[in-house]
Structure formats: structure tokens, C-alpha cells
mmCIF file of C-alpha atoms in Angstrom:
data_model
loop_
_atom_site.group_PDB
_atom_site.id
_atom_site.type_symbol
_atom_site.label_atom_id
_atom_site.label_comp_id
_atom_site.label_asym_id
_atom_site.label_seq_id
_atom_site.Cartn_x
_atom_site.Cartn_y
_atom_site.Cartn_z
ATOM 1 C CA MET A 258 -0.088 0.089 -0.003
ATOM 2 C CA THR A 259 0.988 3.384 -0.473
ATOM 3 C CA SER A 260 0.473 6.902 1.283
ATOM 4 C CA ALA A 261 -1.417 8.243 -1.520
ATOM 5 C CA ASP A 262 -4.866 9.626 -0.460
ATOM 6 C CA THR A 263 -7.397 7.242 -1.764
ATOM 7 C CA GLY A 264 -10.146 9.248 -0.129
ATOM 8 C CA GLY A 265 -12.462 11.505 -1.775
ATOM 9 C CA ALA A 266 -14.551 14.526 -0.321
ATOM 10 C CA ALA A 267 -15.563 14.107 3.049
ATOM 11 C CA PRO A 268 -19.250 13.125 4.068
ATOM 12 C CA GLN A 269 -21.402 16.104 4.995
ATOM 13 C CA ARG A 270 -21.659 16.323 8.750
ATOM 14 C CA PRO A 271 -25.018 15.116 10.094
ATOM 15 C CA GLY A 272 -27.070 17.080 12.527
ATOM 16 C CA GLY A 273 -26.805 16.342 16.313
ATOM 17 C CA ALA A 274 -29.862 14.141 16.916
ATOM 18 C CA LEU A 275 -28.478 11.982 14.021
ATOM 19 C CA ARG A 276 -24.937 12.139 14.357
ATOM 20 C CA ALA A 277 -24.424 9.374 17.263
ATOM 21 C CA PRO A 278 -26.546 6.574 15.551
ATOM 22 C CA ALA A 279 -25.605 7.485 11.968
ATOM 23 C CA ALA A 280 -21.833 7.601 12.449
ATOM 24 C CA PRO A 281 -20.957 3.897 12.465
ATOM 25 C CA LEU A 282 -23.231 3.611 9.364
ATOM 26 C CA LEU A 283 -21.321 6.433 7.598
ATOM 27 C CA GLY A 284 -17.937 4.830 8.643
ATOM 28 C CA ILE A 285 -19.106 1.618 6.771
ATOM 29 C CA VAL A 286 -20.235 3.661 3.754
ATOM 30 C CA GLY A 287 -16.930 5.475 3.736
ATOM 31 C CA ALA A 288 -15.023 2.274 4.066
ATOM 32 C CA ALA A 289 -16.711 0.906 0.857
ATOM 33 C CA LYS A 290 -15.819 3.991 -1.059
ATOM 34 C CA HIS A 291 -12.325 3.974 0.264
ATOM 35 C CA ALA A 292 -11.929 0.465 -0.394
ATOM 36 C CA TYR A 293 -13.187 0.910 -4.286
ATOM 37 C CA GLN A 294 -10.820 3.955 -4.311
ATOM 38 C CA LEU A 295 -7.977 1.482 -3.276
ATOM 39 C CA TYR A 296 -7.955 -0.150 -6.583
ATOM 40 C CA HIS A 297 -9.538 2.909 -8.610
ATOM 41 C CA PRO A 298 -7.523 5.980 -7.084
ATOM 42 C CA PRO A 299 -7.758 9.499 -8.064
ATOM 43 C CA LEU A 300 -5.573 10.225 -11.052
ATOM 44 C CA PRO A 301 -2.640 12.572 -10.186
ATOM 45 C CA THR A 302 -2.915 16.220 -11.637
ATOM 46 C CA GLY A 303 -0.041 17.961 -13.396
ATOM 47 C CA ARG A 304 2.618 16.950 -16.001
ATOM 48 C CA ALA A 305 4.353 13.478 -15.011
ATOM 49 C CA ARG A 306 8.089 13.071 -15.378
ATOM 50 C CA THR A 307 9.516 10.673 -17.632
ATOM 51 C CA PRO A 308 12.758 9.083 -18.359
ATOM 52 C CA ALA A 309 13.463 11.713 -21.050
ATOM 53 C CA ASP A 310 13.839 14.201 -18.158
ATOM 54 C CA LYS A 311 16.781 12.324 -16.743
ATOM 55 C CA GLY A 312 18.206 12.040 -20.455
ATOM 56 C CA LEU A 313 17.656 8.431 -20.889
ATOM 57 C CA PRO A 314 16.324 6.961 -24.074
ATOM 58 C CA LEU A 315 12.731 6.432 -24.198
ATOM 59 C CA LEU A 316 10.055 4.445 -26.294
ATOM 60 C CA HIS A 317 6.459 4.022 -25.718
ATOM 61 C CA LYS A 318 4.675 0.730 -25.726
ATOM 62 C CA THR A 319 0.902 -0.442 -25.399
ATOM 63 C CA VAL A 320 -0.091 -3.765 -24.119
ATOM 64 C CA VAL A 321 -3.672 -4.568 -24.419
ATOM 65 C CA ALA A 322 -4.923 -6.773 -21.411
ATOM 66 C CA SER A 323 -6.150 -10.137 -22.239
ATOM 67 C CA PHE A 324 -8.532 -10.027 -19.365
ATOM 68 C CA ASP A 325 -10.824 -7.456 -20.382
ATOM 69 C CA GLY A 326 -9.135 -5.282 -23.160
ATOM 70 C CA VAL A 327 -7.900 -2.427 -20.803
ATOM 71 C CA PRO A 328 -4.826 -0.602 -22.379
ATOM 72 C CA LEU A 329 -1.653 -0.569 -20.362
ATOM 73 C CA ARG A 330 0.661 2.104 -21.350
ATOM 74 C CA ALA A 331 4.390 1.392 -20.815
ATOM 75 C CA TRP A 332 7.839 3.044 -21.211
ATOM 76 C CA VAL A 333 10.529 1.265 -22.924
ATOM 77 C CA VAL A 334 14.113 2.306 -21.754
ATOM 78 C CA PRO A 335 16.728 0.408 -23.600
ATOM 79 C CA GLY A 336 19.971 -0.680 -22.422
ATOM 80 C CA ALA A 337 23.165 -2.211 -23.414
ATOM 81 C CA GLY A 338 21.361 -5.426 -22.656
ATOM 82 C CA PRO A 339 20.698 -8.321 -22.931
ATOM 83 C CA HIS A 340 18.593 -8.532 -19.880
ATOM 84 C CA THR A 341 15.443 -6.886 -18.918
ATOM 85 C CA VAL A 342 13.818 -5.511 -15.730
ATOM 86 C CA ILE A 343 9.963 -4.820 -15.801
ATOM 87 C CA VAL A 344 9.226 -2.387 -13.149
ATOM 88 C CA CYS A 345 5.746 -2.006 -11.417
ATOM 89 C CA HIS A 346 4.732 0.924 -9.301
ATOM 90 C CA GLY A 347 3.019 1.269 -5.922
ATOM 91 C CA MET A 348 -0.821 1.715 -5.278
ATOM 92 C CA GLY A 349 -2.282 5.043 -5.978
ATOM 93 C CA ARG A 350 1.060 6.116 -7.772
ATOM 94 C CA THR A 351 2.462 5.938 -11.566
ATOM 95 C CA LYS A 352 5.279 4.607 -13.254
ATOM 96 C CA SER A 353 6.942 8.124 -12.627
ATOM 97 C CA MET A 354 7.390 7.234 -9.013
ATOM 98 C CA ALA A 355 10.211 4.612 -10.201
ATOM 99 C CA LEU A 356 12.521 7.289 -12.179
ATOM 100 C CA GLY A 357 15.283 6.865 -10.016
ATOM 101 C CA HIS A 358 15.180 2.924 -9.973
ATOM 102 C CA ILE A 359 14.677 2.998 -13.759
ATOM 103 C CA GLU A 360 17.885 5.215 -14.062
ATOM 104 C CA LEU A 361 19.691 3.075 -11.777
ATOM 105 C CA LEU A 362 18.885 -0.062 -13.722
ATOM 106 C CA HIS A 363 19.624 1.596 -16.879
ATOM 107 C CA ARG A 364 23.063 2.709 -15.849
ATOM 108 C CA ALA A 365 23.672 -0.910 -14.998
ATOM 109 C CA GLY A 366 23.202 -2.068 -18.620
ATOM 110 C CA HIS A 367 19.560 -3.493 -18.281
ATOM 111 C CA HIS A 368 16.516 -2.647 -20.571
ATOM 112 C CA VAL A 369 13.867 -1.401 -18.499
ATOM 113 C CA ILE A 370 10.078 -1.610 -19.087
ATOM 114 C CA ALA A 371 7.881 0.535 -16.691
ATOM 115 C CA TYR A 372 4.113 0.437 -16.952
ATOM 116 C CA ASP A 373 1.088 2.129 -15.577
ATOM 117 C CA MET A 374 -0.991 -0.423 -13.885
ATOM 118 C CA ARG A 375 -4.790 -0.459 -14.535
ATOM 119 C CA ASN A 376 -6.726 2.395 -13.272
ATOM 120 C CA HIS A 377 -3.555 4.441 -12.701
ATOM 121 C CA GLY A 378 -1.451 7.058 -14.766
ATOM 122 C CA ASP A 379 -1.799 6.758 -18.551
ATOM 123 C CA SER A 380 -3.334 3.241 -18.572
ATOM 124 C CA GLY A 381 -6.975 2.495 -19.139
ATOM 125 C CA ALA A 382 -9.587 1.950 -16.394
ATOM 126 C CA ASP A 383 -12.288 -0.545 -15.204
ATOM 127 C CA ARG A 384 -15.051 -0.194 -12.926
ATOM 128 C CA ALA A 385 -14.736 -3.834 -11.565
ATOM 129 C CA LEU A 386 -16.141 -4.611 -8.072
ATOM 130 C CA GLY A 387 -14.146 -8.201 -8.025
ATOM 131 C CA ARG A 388 -11.484 -10.348 -9.115
ATOM 132 C CA MET A 389 -9.072 -7.368 -8.721
ATOM 133 C CA ALA A 390 -6.146 -9.807 -7.878
ATOM 134 C CA GLU A 391 -7.014 -11.723 -11.050
ATOM 135 C CA ARG A 392 -6.906 -8.492 -13.291
ATOM 136 C CA TYR A 393 -3.706 -7.113 -11.769
ATOM 137 C CA THR A 394 -1.905 -10.493 -12.044
ATOM 138 C CA SER A 395 -3.108 -11.149 -15.582
ATOM 139 C CA ASP A 396 -2.000 -7.776 -16.525
ATOM 140 C CA LEU A 397 1.692 -8.212 -15.364
ATOM 141 C CA ARG A 398 1.537 -11.580 -17.218
ATOM 142 C CA ASP A 399 0.580 -9.738 -20.457
ATOM 143 C CA VAL A 400 3.328 -7.366 -20.081
ATOM 144 C CA LEU A 401 5.758 -10.012 -19.397
ATOM 145 C CA HIS A 402 4.716 -11.844 -22.450
ATOM 146 C CA ALA A 403 4.744 -8.763 -24.482
ATOM 147 C CA THR A 404 8.330 -7.977 -23.197
ATOM 148 C CA ALA A 405 9.669 -11.423 -24.111
ATOM 149 C CA ALA A 406 8.066 -11.016 -27.658
ATOM 150 C CA ASP A 407 9.696 -7.498 -28.229
ATOM 151 C CA PRO A 408 12.645 -7.679 -30.905
ATOM 152 C CA ARG A 409 14.119 -4.511 -29.517
ATOM 153 C CA LEU A 410 15.027 -6.133 -26.223
ATOM 154 C CA ARG A 411 17.375 -8.983 -27.600
ATOM 155 C CA GLY A 412 16.287 -12.013 -25.799
ATOM 156 C CA GLY A 413 17.887 -11.941 -22.429
ATOM 157 C CA ALA A 414 16.476 -13.116 -19.053
ATOM 158 C CA ILE A 415 13.496 -10.998 -17.405
ATOM 159 C CA ALA A 416 13.221 -9.842 -13.924
ATOM 160 C CA LEU A 417 10.452 -8.103 -12.112
ATOM 161 C CA TYR A 418 10.549 -5.126 -9.847
ATOM 162 C CA GLY A 419 7.569 -4.440 -7.547
ATOM 163 C CA PHE A 420 6.906 -1.764 -5.225
ATOM 164 C CA SER A 421 4.276 -2.265 -2.088
ATOM 165 C CA PHE A 422 1.046 -3.377 -3.445
ATOM 166 C CA SER A 423 2.487 -4.491 -6.922
ATOM 167 C CA THR A 424 4.874 -6.724 -5.112
ATOM 168 C CA TRP A 425 2.156 -9.742 -4.721
ATOM 169 C CA PRO A 426 1.254 -9.856 -8.290
ATOM 170 C CA ALA A 427 5.089 -9.942 -9.170
ATOM 171 C CA LEU A 428 5.228 -13.037 -6.931
ATOM 172 C CA GLN A 429 1.742 -14.615 -8.262
ATOM 173 C CA VAL A 430 2.650 -14.188 -12.009
ATOM 174 C CA VAL A 431 5.950 -16.399 -11.580
ATOM 175 C CA ARG A 432 3.808 -19.562 -11.641
ATOM 176 C CA ARG A 433 1.057 -18.298 -14.139
ATOM 177 C CA SER A 434 3.519 -17.040 -16.995
ATOM 178 C CA ARG A 435 4.901 -19.303 -19.950
ATOM 179 C CA VAL A 436 7.825 -16.942 -19.839
ATOM 180 C CA PRO A 437 10.527 -17.783 -16.900
ATOM 181 C CA VAL A 438 11.009 -14.916 -14.481
ATOM 182 C CA ALA A 439 14.736 -14.899 -13.442
ATOM 183 C CA ALA A 440 14.363 -12.890 -10.420
ATOM 184 C CA VAL A 441 11.771 -10.742 -8.349
ATOM 185 C CA ILE A 442 12.681 -7.748 -6.305
ATOM 186 C CA ALA A 443 9.800 -7.021 -3.781
ATOM 187 C CA ASP A 444 10.284 -3.334 -2.307
ATOM 188 C CA SER A 445 8.209 -2.551 0.903
ATOM 189 C CA GLY A 446 5.758 -5.542 0.534
ATOM 190 C CA PRO A 447 4.248 -7.837 0.420
ATOM 191 C CA ALA A 448 2.776 -8.511 3.830
ATOM 192 C CA TYR A 449 2.272 -12.119 4.663
ATOM 193 C CA ASP A 450 -1.031 -11.487 6.186
ATOM 194 C CA VAL A 451 -3.035 -9.439 3.720
ATOM 195 C CA PRO A 452 -6.123 -9.100 5.790
ATOM 196 C CA ALA A 453 -4.129 -7.711 8.691
ATOM 197 C CA GLY A 454 -2.332 -5.514 6.224
ATOM 198 C CA LEU A 455 -5.575 -4.117 5.066
ATOM 199 C CA ARG A 456 -6.782 -3.493 8.734
ATOM 200 C CA HIS A 457 -3.583 -1.666 9.408
ATOM 201 C CA PHE A 458 -3.977 0.581 6.363
ATOM 202 C CA ALA A 459 -7.531 1.300 7.285
ATOM 203 C CA ALA A 460 -6.452 2.298 10.730
ATOM 204 C CA LEU A 461 -3.904 4.659 9.069
ATOM 205 C CA ARG A 462 -6.601 6.229 6.726
ATOM 206 C CA GLY A 463 -9.189 6.376 9.517
ATOM 207 C CA ARG A 464 -7.135 8.929 11.122
ATOM 208 C CA THR A 465 -7.945 11.434 8.303
ATOM 209 C CA LEU A 466 -11.623 10.999 8.749
ATOM 210 C CA PRO A 467 -13.595 13.913 10.036
ATOM 211 C CA PRO A 468 -13.119 14.260 14.012
ATOM 212 C CA TRP A 469 -17.113 13.276 14.357
ATOM 213 C CA LEU A 470 -16.180 10.061 12.553
ATOM 214 C CA ARG A 471 -13.320 8.991 14.865
ATOM 215 C CA GLY A 472 -15.398 7.631 17.729
ATOM 216 C CA PRO A 473 -14.197 4.167 18.889
ATOM 217 C CA LEU A 474 -17.381 2.579 17.600
ATOM 218 C CA THR A 475 -17.306 4.452 14.118
ATOM 219 C CA LEU A 476 -13.671 3.635 13.683
ATOM 220 C CA ALA A 477 -13.819 0.016 14.692
ATOM 221 C CA ALA A 478 -16.837 -0.405 12.048
ATOM 222 C CA TYR A 479 -14.721 1.598 9.595
ATOM 223 C CA GLU A 480 -11.807 -0.644 9.681
ATOM 224 C CA ARG A 481 -13.808 -4.044 9.719
ATOM 225 C CA ALA A 482 -15.768 -2.807 6.680
ATOM 226 C CA PHE A 483 -12.817 -1.667 4.651
ATOM 227 C CA GLU A 484 -11.003 -4.945 5.229
ATOM 228 C CA PHE A 485 -14.207 -6.927 4.073
ATOM 229 C CA PHE A 486 -14.986 -4.869 1.076
ATOM 230 C CA ALA A 487 -11.309 -4.674 0.051
ATOM 231 C CA MET A 488 -10.835 -8.490 0.365
ATOM 232 C CA ARG A 489 -14.004 -9.359 -1.404
ATOM 233 C CA MET A 490 -12.880 -6.811 -4.356
ATOM 234 C CA LEU A 491 -9.359 -8.343 -4.138
ATOM 235 C CA ARG A 492 -10.227 -12.041 -4.278
ATOM 236 C CA LEU A 493 -6.678 -13.278 -3.472
ATOM 237 C CA THR A 494 -6.363 -16.924 -3.516
ATOM 238 C CA ASP A 495 -3.416 -19.313 -2.933
ATOM 239 C CA TRP A 496 -1.395 -16.632 -0.830
ATOM 240 C CA PRO A 497 1.578 -16.611 -0.405
ATOM 241 C CA PRO A 498 2.183 -18.482 -3.732
ATOM 242 C CA ASP A 499 4.011 -21.626 -3.794
ATOM 243 C CA LEU A 500 7.157 -21.425 -5.874
ATOM 244 C CA SER A 501 9.031 -24.140 -4.613
ATOM 245 C CA ALA A 502 8.849 -25.680 -8.396
ATOM 246 C CA TYR A 503 10.649 -22.500 -9.954
ATOM 247 C CA ASP A 504 14.306 -21.337 -10.066
ATOM 248 C CA THR A 505 13.117 -17.653 -9.667
ATOM 249 C CA ARG A 506 15.585 -15.860 -7.247
ATOM 250 C CA LEU A 507 13.829 -13.626 -4.785
ATOM 251 C CA MET A 508 14.751 -10.442 -2.783
ATOM 252 C CA PHE A 509 12.741 -8.821 -0.275
ATOM 253 C CA VAL A 510 13.330 -4.896 0.334
ATOM 254 C CA ALA A 511 11.943 -3.403 3.612
ATOM 255 C CA SER A 512 12.167 0.136 4.767
ATOM 256 C CA ALA A 513 12.965 0.502 8.351
ATOM 257 C CA ASP A 514 10.589 3.400 9.032
ATOM 258 C CA ASP A 515 7.642 2.029 6.951
ATOM 259 C CA THR A 516 4.483 2.839 8.776
ATOM 260 C CA PHE A 517 2.533 1.337 5.949
ATOM 261 C CA VAL A 518 4.052 -2.106 5.356
ATOM 262 C CA ARG A 519 6.293 -2.620 8.486
ATOM 263 C CA PRO A 520 9.591 -4.432 8.079
ATOM 264 C CA ASP A 521 8.292 -7.538 10.230
ATOM 265 C CA ALA A 522 5.425 -7.889 7.829
ATOM 266 C CA VAL A 523 7.913 -7.975 4.795
ATOM 267 C CA ALA A 524 10.439 -10.096 6.714
ATOM 268 C CA ARG A 525 7.576 -12.831 7.405
ATOM 269 C CA THR A 526 7.020 -13.137 3.746
ATOM 270 C CA ALA A 527 10.711 -13.473 3.082
ATOM 271 C CA ARG A 528 11.035 -16.361 5.757
ATOM 272 C CA HIS A 529 8.314 -18.270 3.863
ATOM 273 C CA TYR A 530 10.714 -18.533 0.971
ATOM 274 C CA PRO A 531 13.968 -20.643 1.657
ATOM 275 C CA GLY A 532 16.961 -18.976 -0.117
ATOM 276 C CA ALA A 533 15.225 -15.718 -0.536
ATOM 277 C CA GLU A 534 17.339 -12.310 0.391
ATOM 278 C CA TYR A 535 16.149 -10.032 2.596
ATOM 279 C CA TRP A 536 17.288 -6.663 3.705
ATOM 280 C CA THR A 537 16.138 -3.442 5.593
ATOM 281 C CA ALA A 538 16.879 0.159 4.060
ATOM 282 C CA ALA A 539 17.972 2.110 7.159
ATOM 283 C CA GLY A 540 16.181 5.230 8.065
ATOM 284 C CA ALA A 541 13.660 4.793 4.919
ATOM 285 C CA PRO A 542 10.172 5.478 4.940
ATOM 286 C CA HIS A 543 7.672 3.380 2.451
ATOM 287 C CA MET A 544 9.289 2.649 -0.848
ATOM 288 C CA ARG A 545 12.085 5.247 -0.206
ATOM 289 C CA GLY A 546 15.006 2.973 0.340
ATOM 290 C CA LEU A 547 16.790 3.936 -2.949
ATOM 291 C CA ARG A 548 16.556 7.691 -1.633
ATOM 292 C CA PHE A 549 17.536 7.458 1.888
ATOM 293 C CA ASP A 550 20.154 4.476 1.959
ATOM 294 C CA ALA A 551 21.123 4.936 -1.605
ATOM 295 C CA ALA A 552 24.780 3.250 -1.773
ATOM 296 C CA GLU A 553 23.891 0.244 0.238
ATOM 297 C CA TYR A 554 20.494 -0.095 -1.980
ATOM 298 C CA GLU A 555 22.330 0.185 -5.097
ATOM 299 C CA LYS A 556 24.964 -2.296 -4.156
ATOM 300 C CA ARG A 557 22.579 -4.917 -2.899
ATOM 301 C CA VAL A 558 20.013 -4.574 -5.846
ATOM 302 C CA LEU A 559 22.316 -4.577 -8.618
ATOM 303 C CA GLY A 560 24.587 -7.392 -6.942
ATOM 304 C CA PHE A 561 21.432 -9.486 -6.631
ATOM 305 C CA LEU A 562 20.397 -8.969 -10.406
ATOM 306 C CA ALA A 563 23.857 -9.555 -11.618
ATOM 307 C CA GLU A 564 23.959 -12.886 -9.763
ATOM 308 C CA ALA A 565 20.270 -13.655 -10.902
ATOM 309 C CA PHE A 566 20.903 -13.127 -14.543
ATOM 310 C CA ASP A 567 24.150 -14.848 -14.578
ATOM 311 C CA THR A 568 22.502 -17.843 -13.107
ATOM 312 C CA SER A 569 19.768 -17.523 -15.703
ATOM 313 C CA GLU A 570 22.178 -17.190 -18.577
ATOM 314 C CA GLY A 571 23.927 -20.527 -17.391
ATOM 315 C CA ALA A 572 20.640 -22.137 -17.297
ATOM 316 C CA MET A 573 19.518 -20.938 -20.782
ATOM 317 C CA GLY A 574 22.954 -21.907 -22.228
ATOM 318 C CA ALA A 575 22.424 -25.460 -20.878
ATOM 319 C CA MET A 576 19.425 -25.570 -22.653
ATOM 320 C CA GLY A 577 20.605 -24.242 -25.744
ATOM 321 C CA GLY A 578 18.424 -21.209 -26.106
ATOM 322 C CA GLY A 579 17.195 -17.933 -24.879
ATOM 323 C CA ARG A 580 13.551 -16.639 -24.430
ATOM 324 C CA PRO A 581 10.704 -18.869 -25.571
#
């Protein structure tokens, strides 16, 4: 989850006689609205920065979602090659949030694909009330398959780089794709216990409700209702995914001062996968490891990718080919 404000206008304050009995009900209504906006956040305003603002080469790509035809808009930042990293942003953000990471990966010689998730940025929108987990995972699979088929990217291995909310589709897609995934980097997520993570997010979001909606009963109703609606819309199954049959390398990055997805929640997910790397960026808030612990972040992430791609190259060489 991200710190982006997923709320809309505050409900009108009711009259005194109605306030006490109506407040819990209004808390439930507000929770339903905010749960919907979790997956359909308001779009940011103003001009979005692009890789061209950092002097990086930039091509554009559109992938049509096989699930329902939603167009997914992507940047292609060619590198020296041959390997590619697909970057997914956090909820309520856009691909622009990862410009620093894109630049880091490009300098290391990798091709980079960064796309806006559905209902975000330049990508198309849905009005769906269910199966959001399947939609987001299917979209990432479509981007992965389109990347593997792109002749501009010269047939190396592919890694996935997710942030916060997008870390769970990055893990889920490993076993749902015909294209092998060499590595997954999960920054600031995912939480092992998704319902608990949603309750925690609701508690944080509840602090921004109007004062007259912050009574104990109202907040309790809001938090329970938010978890209920968000989970019903998400319909996340088989979590955490069993990846024991895959050679995909995993790295989990937590942020020491993360109040949204706490380091212990990320560490619990990492422990679920024997052999996974885990590291905490010192002094960093949510998704800000590169900014607050830059030297160590760069060393660890690029070192991890180099080892994963070397291993993948060896495996592909032994099989006598590159990407399918």
C-alpha cells in the first residue's frame, strides 16, 4: 500500500440528533468507498516526469490486457542489454514514481519496461468490483509476455521489480506465466497476512476521517468494513504462492521507518521462501530505500540482479536457447 490519499470528499456532517446513530453507518459507507478507491484511485494532476527528463532513451509501448481489453501504457528504456527488468509501481502512484530506479537499472546496462497499472496513470480504467487480484496479475503476465516477444530487447532474461501493492502480483505471476522469471525484487511488501495489512492501512486511513467520525465504535466499524470490502474486491487466493517448483531468485527489501508495510510484515513473507534474500534499508520510509540508503541499496539490488541473470544465462545456455 502507499501513502497516496485514496479518499474523496468527506461526507457532510449530520445534525446533532442523527450524529451518534448515523456515524457507524457512515463509517461503513466511507469504508466501501475507500476500498473501491484503493483499486481505482484518483488520477494525479499535473505533468508527469518521464525518463526523457533524466536524459534516458525513451520508447512507448501499449499492451492490451487479455482479461478485459484495458490498455496498459508502458515506457521502454533500452539499455546495453541483454537482460530486462519490468518495473511495477505502488498503489495510487504511477510509473513516474520509479524514475530513480529506472535510471539505476539503465546505468547498470539493463533494458527497463515500466508500465502504469490499470486504473492508474496513462493506462485504461475499469469499474470492476471483483477479481482485482486476477486482473492485476493477468495484466503483469501480459506485459511479461509482450516484453519477451519484443525484438528490441534482444532475448535476455527477465526480472520483475515490484513496489508495495504490486509486489504480490509480481510473486503470483511467476507460476502463471509461460515466460520464465529470473528474479523478483519486492520493495516495501508484500505483507504475509493480507487481511491484517488491510486493517492496518484502514487504521492509518481512519486518522484522516472527520473528527466526528473518529469515535471508537465508528472507527472499529470503518476498519472492519474496509477489510471486508477490500478483500471481497481483491479475491486473493493461494497466498503466499508456492514457488518451490521454480528457479526464480527472490529479494525482499523493507524500509526501516515504513509505517504502511512494516519491516516485520515483509520479513515474514521472506521467511516463507527458503533462499530468499532480505534486507532493510536504514532510515527509509515506505518505498524510499533508494533515496535514504542509496549506496547500500544500489549495491545490494544490482548485485542481486547480476547473480540472478548470471544464473539464468547459465541455465539458458545449458538448454541451448534464450527466451521462448
